[in-house]
Short mmCIF file of C-alpha atoms and ligand atoms in Angstrom, two decimals:
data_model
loop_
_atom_site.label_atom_id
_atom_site.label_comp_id
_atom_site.label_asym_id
_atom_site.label_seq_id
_atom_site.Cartn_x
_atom_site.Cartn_y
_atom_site.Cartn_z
CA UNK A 1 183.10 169.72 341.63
CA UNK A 2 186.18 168.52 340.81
CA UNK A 3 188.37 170.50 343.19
CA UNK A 4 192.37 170.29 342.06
CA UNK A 5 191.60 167.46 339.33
CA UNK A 6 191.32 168.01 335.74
CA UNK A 7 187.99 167.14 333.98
CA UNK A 8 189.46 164.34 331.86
CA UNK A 9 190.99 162.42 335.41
CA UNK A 10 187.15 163.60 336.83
CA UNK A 11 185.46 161.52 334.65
CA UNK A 12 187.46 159.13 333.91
CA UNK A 13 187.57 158.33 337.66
CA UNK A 14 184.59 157.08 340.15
CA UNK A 15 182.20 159.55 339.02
CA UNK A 16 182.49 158.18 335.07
CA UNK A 17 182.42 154.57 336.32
CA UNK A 18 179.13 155.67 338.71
CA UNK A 19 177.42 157.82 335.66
CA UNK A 20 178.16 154.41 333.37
CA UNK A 21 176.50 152.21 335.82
CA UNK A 22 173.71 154.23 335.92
CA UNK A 23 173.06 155.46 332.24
CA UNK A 24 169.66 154.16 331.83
CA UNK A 25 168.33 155.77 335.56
CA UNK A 26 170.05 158.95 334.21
CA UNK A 27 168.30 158.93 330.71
CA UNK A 28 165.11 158.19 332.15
CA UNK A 29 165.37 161.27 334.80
CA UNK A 30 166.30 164.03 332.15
CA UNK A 31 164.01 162.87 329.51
CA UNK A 32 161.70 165.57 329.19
CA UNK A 33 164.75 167.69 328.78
CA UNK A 34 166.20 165.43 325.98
CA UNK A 35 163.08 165.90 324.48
CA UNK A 36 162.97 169.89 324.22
CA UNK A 37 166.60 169.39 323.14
CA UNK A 38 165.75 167.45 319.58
CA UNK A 39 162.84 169.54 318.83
CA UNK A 40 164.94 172.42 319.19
CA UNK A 41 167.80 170.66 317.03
CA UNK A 42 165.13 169.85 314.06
CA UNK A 43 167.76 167.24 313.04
CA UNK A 44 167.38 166.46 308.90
CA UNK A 45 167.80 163.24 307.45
CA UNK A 46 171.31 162.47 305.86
CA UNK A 47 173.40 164.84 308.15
CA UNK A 48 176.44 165.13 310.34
CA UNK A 49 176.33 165.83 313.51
CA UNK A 50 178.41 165.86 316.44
CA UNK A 51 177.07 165.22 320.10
CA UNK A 52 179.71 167.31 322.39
CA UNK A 53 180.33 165.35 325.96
CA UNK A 54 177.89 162.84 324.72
CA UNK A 55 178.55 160.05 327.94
CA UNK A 56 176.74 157.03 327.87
CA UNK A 57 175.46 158.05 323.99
CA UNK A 58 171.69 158.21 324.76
CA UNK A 59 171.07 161.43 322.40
CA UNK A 60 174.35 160.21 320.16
CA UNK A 61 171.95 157.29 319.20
CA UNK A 62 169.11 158.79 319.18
CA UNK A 63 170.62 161.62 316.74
CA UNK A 64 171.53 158.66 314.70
CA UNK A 65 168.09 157.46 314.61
CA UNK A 66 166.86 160.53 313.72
CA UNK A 67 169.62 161.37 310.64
CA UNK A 68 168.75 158.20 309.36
CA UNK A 69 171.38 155.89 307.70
CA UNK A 70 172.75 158.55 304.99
CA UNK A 71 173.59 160.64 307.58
CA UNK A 72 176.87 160.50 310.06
CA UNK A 73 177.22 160.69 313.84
CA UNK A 74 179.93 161.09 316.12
CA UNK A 75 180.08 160.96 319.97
CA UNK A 76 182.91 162.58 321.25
CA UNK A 77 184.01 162.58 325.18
CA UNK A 78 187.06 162.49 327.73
CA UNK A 79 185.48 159.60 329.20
CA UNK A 80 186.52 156.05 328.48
CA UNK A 81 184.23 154.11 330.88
CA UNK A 82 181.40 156.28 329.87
CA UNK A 83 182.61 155.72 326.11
CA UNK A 84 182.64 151.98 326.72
CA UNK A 85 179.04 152.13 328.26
CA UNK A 86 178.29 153.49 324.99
CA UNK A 87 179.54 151.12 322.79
CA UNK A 88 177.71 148.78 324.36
CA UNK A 89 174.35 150.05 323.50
CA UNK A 90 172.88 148.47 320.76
CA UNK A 91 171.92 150.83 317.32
CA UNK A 92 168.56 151.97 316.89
CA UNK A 93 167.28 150.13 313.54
CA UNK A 94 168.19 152.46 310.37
CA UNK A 95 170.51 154.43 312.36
CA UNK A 96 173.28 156.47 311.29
CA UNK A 97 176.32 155.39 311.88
CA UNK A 98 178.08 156.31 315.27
CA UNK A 99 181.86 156.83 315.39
CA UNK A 100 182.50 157.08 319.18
CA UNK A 101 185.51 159.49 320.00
CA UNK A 102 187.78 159.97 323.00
CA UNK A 103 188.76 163.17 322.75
CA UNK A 104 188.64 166.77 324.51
CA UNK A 105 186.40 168.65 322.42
CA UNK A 106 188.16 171.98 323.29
CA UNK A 107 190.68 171.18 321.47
CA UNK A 108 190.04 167.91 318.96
CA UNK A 109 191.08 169.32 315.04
CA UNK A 110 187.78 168.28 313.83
CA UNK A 111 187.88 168.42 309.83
CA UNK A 112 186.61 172.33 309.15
CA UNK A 113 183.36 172.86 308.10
CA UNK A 114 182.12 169.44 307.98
CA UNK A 115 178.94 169.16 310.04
CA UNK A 116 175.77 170.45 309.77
CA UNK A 117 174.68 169.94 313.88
CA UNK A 118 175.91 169.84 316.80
CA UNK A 119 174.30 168.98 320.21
CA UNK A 120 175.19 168.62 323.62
CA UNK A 121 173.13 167.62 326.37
CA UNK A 122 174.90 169.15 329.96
CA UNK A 123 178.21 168.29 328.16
CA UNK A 124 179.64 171.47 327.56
CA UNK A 125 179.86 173.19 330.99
CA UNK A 126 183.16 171.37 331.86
CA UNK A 127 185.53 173.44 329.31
CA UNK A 128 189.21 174.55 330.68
CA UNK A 129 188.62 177.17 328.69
CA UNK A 130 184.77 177.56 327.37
CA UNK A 131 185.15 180.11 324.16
CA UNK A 132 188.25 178.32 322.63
CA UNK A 133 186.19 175.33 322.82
CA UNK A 134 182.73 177.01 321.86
CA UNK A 135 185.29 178.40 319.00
CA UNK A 136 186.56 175.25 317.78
CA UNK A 137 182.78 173.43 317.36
CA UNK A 138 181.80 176.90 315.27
CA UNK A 139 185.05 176.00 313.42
CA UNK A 140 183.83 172.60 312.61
CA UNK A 141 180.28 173.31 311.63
CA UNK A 142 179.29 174.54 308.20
CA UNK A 143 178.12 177.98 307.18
CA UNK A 144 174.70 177.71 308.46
CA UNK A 145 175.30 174.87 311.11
CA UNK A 146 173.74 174.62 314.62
CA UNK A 147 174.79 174.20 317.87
CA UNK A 148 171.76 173.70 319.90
CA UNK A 149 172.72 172.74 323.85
CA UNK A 150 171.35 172.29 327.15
CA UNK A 151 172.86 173.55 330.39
CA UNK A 152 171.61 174.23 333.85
CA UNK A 153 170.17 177.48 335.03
CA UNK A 154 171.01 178.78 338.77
CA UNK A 155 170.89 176.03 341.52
CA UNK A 156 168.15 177.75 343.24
CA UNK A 157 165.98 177.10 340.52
CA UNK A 158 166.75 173.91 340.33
CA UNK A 159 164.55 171.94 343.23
CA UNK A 160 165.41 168.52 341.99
CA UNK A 161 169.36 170.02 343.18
CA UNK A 162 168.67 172.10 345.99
CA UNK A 163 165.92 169.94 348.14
CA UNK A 164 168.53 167.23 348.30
CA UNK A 165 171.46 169.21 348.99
CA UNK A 166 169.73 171.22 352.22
CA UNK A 167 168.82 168.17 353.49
CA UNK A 168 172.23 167.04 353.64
CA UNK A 169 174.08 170.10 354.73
CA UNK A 170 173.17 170.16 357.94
CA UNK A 171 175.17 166.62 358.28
CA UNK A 172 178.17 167.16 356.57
CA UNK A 173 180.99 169.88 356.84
CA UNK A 174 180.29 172.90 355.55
CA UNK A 175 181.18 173.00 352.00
CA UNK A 176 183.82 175.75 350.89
CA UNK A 177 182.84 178.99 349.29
CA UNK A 178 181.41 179.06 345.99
CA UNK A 179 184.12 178.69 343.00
CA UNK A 180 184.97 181.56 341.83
CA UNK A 181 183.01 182.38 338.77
CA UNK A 182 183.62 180.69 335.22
CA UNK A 183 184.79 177.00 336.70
CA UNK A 184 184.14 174.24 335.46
CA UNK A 185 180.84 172.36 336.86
CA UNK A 186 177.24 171.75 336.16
CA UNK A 187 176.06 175.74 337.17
CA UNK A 188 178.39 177.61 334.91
CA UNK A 189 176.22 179.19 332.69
CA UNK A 190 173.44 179.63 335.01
CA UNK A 191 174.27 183.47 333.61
CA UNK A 192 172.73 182.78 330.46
CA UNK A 193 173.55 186.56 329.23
CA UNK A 194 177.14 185.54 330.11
CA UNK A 195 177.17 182.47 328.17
CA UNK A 196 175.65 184.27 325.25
CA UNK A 197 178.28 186.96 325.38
CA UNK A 198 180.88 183.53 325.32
CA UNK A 199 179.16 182.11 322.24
CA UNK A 200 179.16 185.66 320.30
CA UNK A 201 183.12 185.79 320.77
CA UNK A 202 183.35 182.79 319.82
CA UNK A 203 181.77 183.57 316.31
CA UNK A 204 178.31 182.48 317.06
CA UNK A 205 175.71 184.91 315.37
CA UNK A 206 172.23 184.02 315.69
CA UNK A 207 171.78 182.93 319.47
CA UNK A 208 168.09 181.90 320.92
CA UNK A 209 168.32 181.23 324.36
CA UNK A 210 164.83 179.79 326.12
CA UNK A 211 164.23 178.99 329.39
CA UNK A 212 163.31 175.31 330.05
CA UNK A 213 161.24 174.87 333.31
CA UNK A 214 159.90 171.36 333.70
CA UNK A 215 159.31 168.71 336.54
CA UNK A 216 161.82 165.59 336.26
CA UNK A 217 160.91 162.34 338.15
CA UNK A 218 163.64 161.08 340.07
CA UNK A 219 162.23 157.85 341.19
CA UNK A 220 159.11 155.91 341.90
CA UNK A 221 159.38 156.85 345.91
CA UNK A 222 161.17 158.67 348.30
CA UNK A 223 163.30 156.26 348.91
CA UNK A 224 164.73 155.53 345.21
CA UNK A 225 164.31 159.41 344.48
CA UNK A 226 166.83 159.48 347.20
CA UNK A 227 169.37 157.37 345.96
CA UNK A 228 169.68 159.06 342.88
CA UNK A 229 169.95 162.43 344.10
CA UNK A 230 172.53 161.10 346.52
CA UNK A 231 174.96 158.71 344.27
CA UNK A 232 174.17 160.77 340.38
CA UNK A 233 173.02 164.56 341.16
CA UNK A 234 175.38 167.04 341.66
CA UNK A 235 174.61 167.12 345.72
CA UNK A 236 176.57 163.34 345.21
CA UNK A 237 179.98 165.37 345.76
CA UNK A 238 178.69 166.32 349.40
CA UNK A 239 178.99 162.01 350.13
CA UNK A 240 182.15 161.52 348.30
CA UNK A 241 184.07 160.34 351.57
CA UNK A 242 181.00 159.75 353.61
CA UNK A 243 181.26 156.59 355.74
CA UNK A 244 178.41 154.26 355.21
CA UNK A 245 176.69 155.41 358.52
CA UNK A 246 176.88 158.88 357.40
CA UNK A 247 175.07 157.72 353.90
CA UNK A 248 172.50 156.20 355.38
CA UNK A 249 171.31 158.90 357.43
CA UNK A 250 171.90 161.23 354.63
CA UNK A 251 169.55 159.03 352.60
CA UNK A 252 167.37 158.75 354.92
CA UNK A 253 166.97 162.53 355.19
CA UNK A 254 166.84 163.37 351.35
CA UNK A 255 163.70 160.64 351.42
CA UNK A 256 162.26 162.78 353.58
CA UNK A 257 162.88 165.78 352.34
CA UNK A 258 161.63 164.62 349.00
CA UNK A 259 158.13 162.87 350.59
CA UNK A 260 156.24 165.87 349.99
CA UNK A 261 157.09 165.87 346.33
CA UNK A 262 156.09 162.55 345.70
CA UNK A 263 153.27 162.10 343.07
CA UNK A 264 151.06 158.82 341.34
CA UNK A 265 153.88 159.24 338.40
CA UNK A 266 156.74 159.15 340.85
CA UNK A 267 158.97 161.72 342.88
CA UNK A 268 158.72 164.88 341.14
CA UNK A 269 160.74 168.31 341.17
CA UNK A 270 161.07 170.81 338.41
CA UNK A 271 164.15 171.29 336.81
CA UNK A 272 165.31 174.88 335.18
CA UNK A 273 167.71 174.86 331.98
CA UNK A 274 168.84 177.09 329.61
CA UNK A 275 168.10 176.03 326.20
CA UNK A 276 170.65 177.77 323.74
CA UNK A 277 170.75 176.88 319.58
CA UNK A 278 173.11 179.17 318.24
CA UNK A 279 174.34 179.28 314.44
C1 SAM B 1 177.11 165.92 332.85
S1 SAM B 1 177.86 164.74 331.79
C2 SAM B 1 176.67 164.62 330.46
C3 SAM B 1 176.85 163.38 329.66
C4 SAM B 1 175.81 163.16 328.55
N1 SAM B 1 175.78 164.26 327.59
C5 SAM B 1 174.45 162.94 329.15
O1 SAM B 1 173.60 163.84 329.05
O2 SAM B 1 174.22 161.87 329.72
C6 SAM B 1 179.16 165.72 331.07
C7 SAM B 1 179.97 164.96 330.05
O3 SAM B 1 180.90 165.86 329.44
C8 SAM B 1 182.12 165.16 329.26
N2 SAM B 1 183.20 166.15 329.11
C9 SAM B 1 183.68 167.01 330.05
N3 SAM B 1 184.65 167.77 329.53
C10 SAM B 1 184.78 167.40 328.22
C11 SAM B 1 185.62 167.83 327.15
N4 SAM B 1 186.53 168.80 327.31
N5 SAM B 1 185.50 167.22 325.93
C12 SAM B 1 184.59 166.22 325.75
N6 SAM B 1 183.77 165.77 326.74
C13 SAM B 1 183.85 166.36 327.94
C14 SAM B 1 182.22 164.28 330.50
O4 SAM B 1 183.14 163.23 330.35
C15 SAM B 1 180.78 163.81 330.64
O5 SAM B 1 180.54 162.64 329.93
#
């Protein structure tokens, strides 16, 4: 994904500027998912919670919301332009307030013991090293705190990933082998027993880990479904250097590709994630 680059320069780069520009097509795609993620976070009124990669702040603000205004919020990320996208948003009424944070949560000295949730919504597959950071979040949460997150299971499962990428394939070069296991990148803990096993040495006790299998829409028609798959979903790193020619034929393949999955609510193709709270 972001082959000889760290994560910080990765999205802090093109991809953060793209992901900025596109928050609200984003939010709308994975919002079923967000969804299953705060009923599974039962967030109280008056608490503190973190959101860990938290981007553009959609479920920052919408843990604010939720906390109400005696509780606290804080947003933390590598990414300025997708921390400045956020900043932008305006506060749901009797919100929380949000402090926004630029900072790799890996390794941020967040006060010990001082929140009662934390949540991450595909923000915490991108680790250099995933049970130091999984260690330091446990760290930060109280005795009884949760971490409730959402990450991807296995590509293949993943249709809304894998019909756009084998429609592309055939016209670009070959991609390289798979990394090697444990990189950073959306599929890392499509092992879930593996991630599990990360959150348990990292001092994690009481770990539920449900499998989310639900249809997202990616766009009203082929066409739009296409462009998002192509420019936001992970198959977007096939077209990094395409030429424009190259794009549009690529686009034009992905919208057909994606024609039989079109529905009266939109272009739709189930999504599989891993839903993990952990305490
Ligand atoms: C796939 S995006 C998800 C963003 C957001 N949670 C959402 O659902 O829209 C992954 C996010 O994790 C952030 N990230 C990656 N490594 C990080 C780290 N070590 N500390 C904090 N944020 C990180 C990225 O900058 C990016 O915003």
């Amino acid at each position: 994904m972001a082959d000889g680059i760290t994560q910080a320069a990765y999205w802090n780069g093109e991809v953060g500027q793209r992901w900025a520009r596109n928050q609200a097509v984003l939010d709308a795609v994975f919002s079923p998912l967000t969804d299953a993620l705060f009923e599974a976070a039962g967030l109280r009124a008056g608490t503190s919670v973190l959101d860990i990669g938290c981007g553009a702040g959609e479920t920052t603000l919408r843990a604010a919301a939720a906390v109400g205004p005696e509780g606290a919020v804080a947003g933390a990320d590598v990414s300025a332009p997708l921390l400045a996208a956020a900043r932008e948003r305006p506060m749901p009424a009797g919100a929380a307030p949000v402090a926004w944070v630029e900072a790799d949560v890996e390794t941020y000295p967040f006060p010990p013991a001082s929140l009662d949730a934390a949540l991450s919504r595909f923000g915490t597959m991108f680790f250099a090293d995933t049970q130091a950071a999984f260690a330091n979040i446990r760290a930060a949460l109280k005795p009884g705190g949760q971490l409730t997150l959402l990450c991807w299971q296995a590509m293949a499962a993943n249709p809304w990933v894998s019909v756009p990428r084998a429609a592309i394939l055939p016209l670009v070069p070959a991609p390289g082998p798979p990394p090697p296991p444990d990189q950073p990148g959306p599929f890392r803990f499509a092992d879930g027993a593996a991630l599990e096993a990360r959150l348990r040495a990292a001092g994690f006790r009481d770990i539920v880990r449900t499998g989310l299998r639900v249809p997202v829409t990616l766009g009203r028609d082929p066409e739009t479904a296409a462009r998002v798959a192509c420019e936001l979903g992970p198959p977007s790193h096939l077209l990094r250097e395409a030429e424009p020619e190259l794009r549009a034929r690529a686009l034009a393949s992905v919208a057909e590709a994606l024609r039989p999955h079109a529905t009266d609510g939109g272009v739709q193709l189930e999504a599989a994630c891993w839903l993990v709270a952990a305490g």
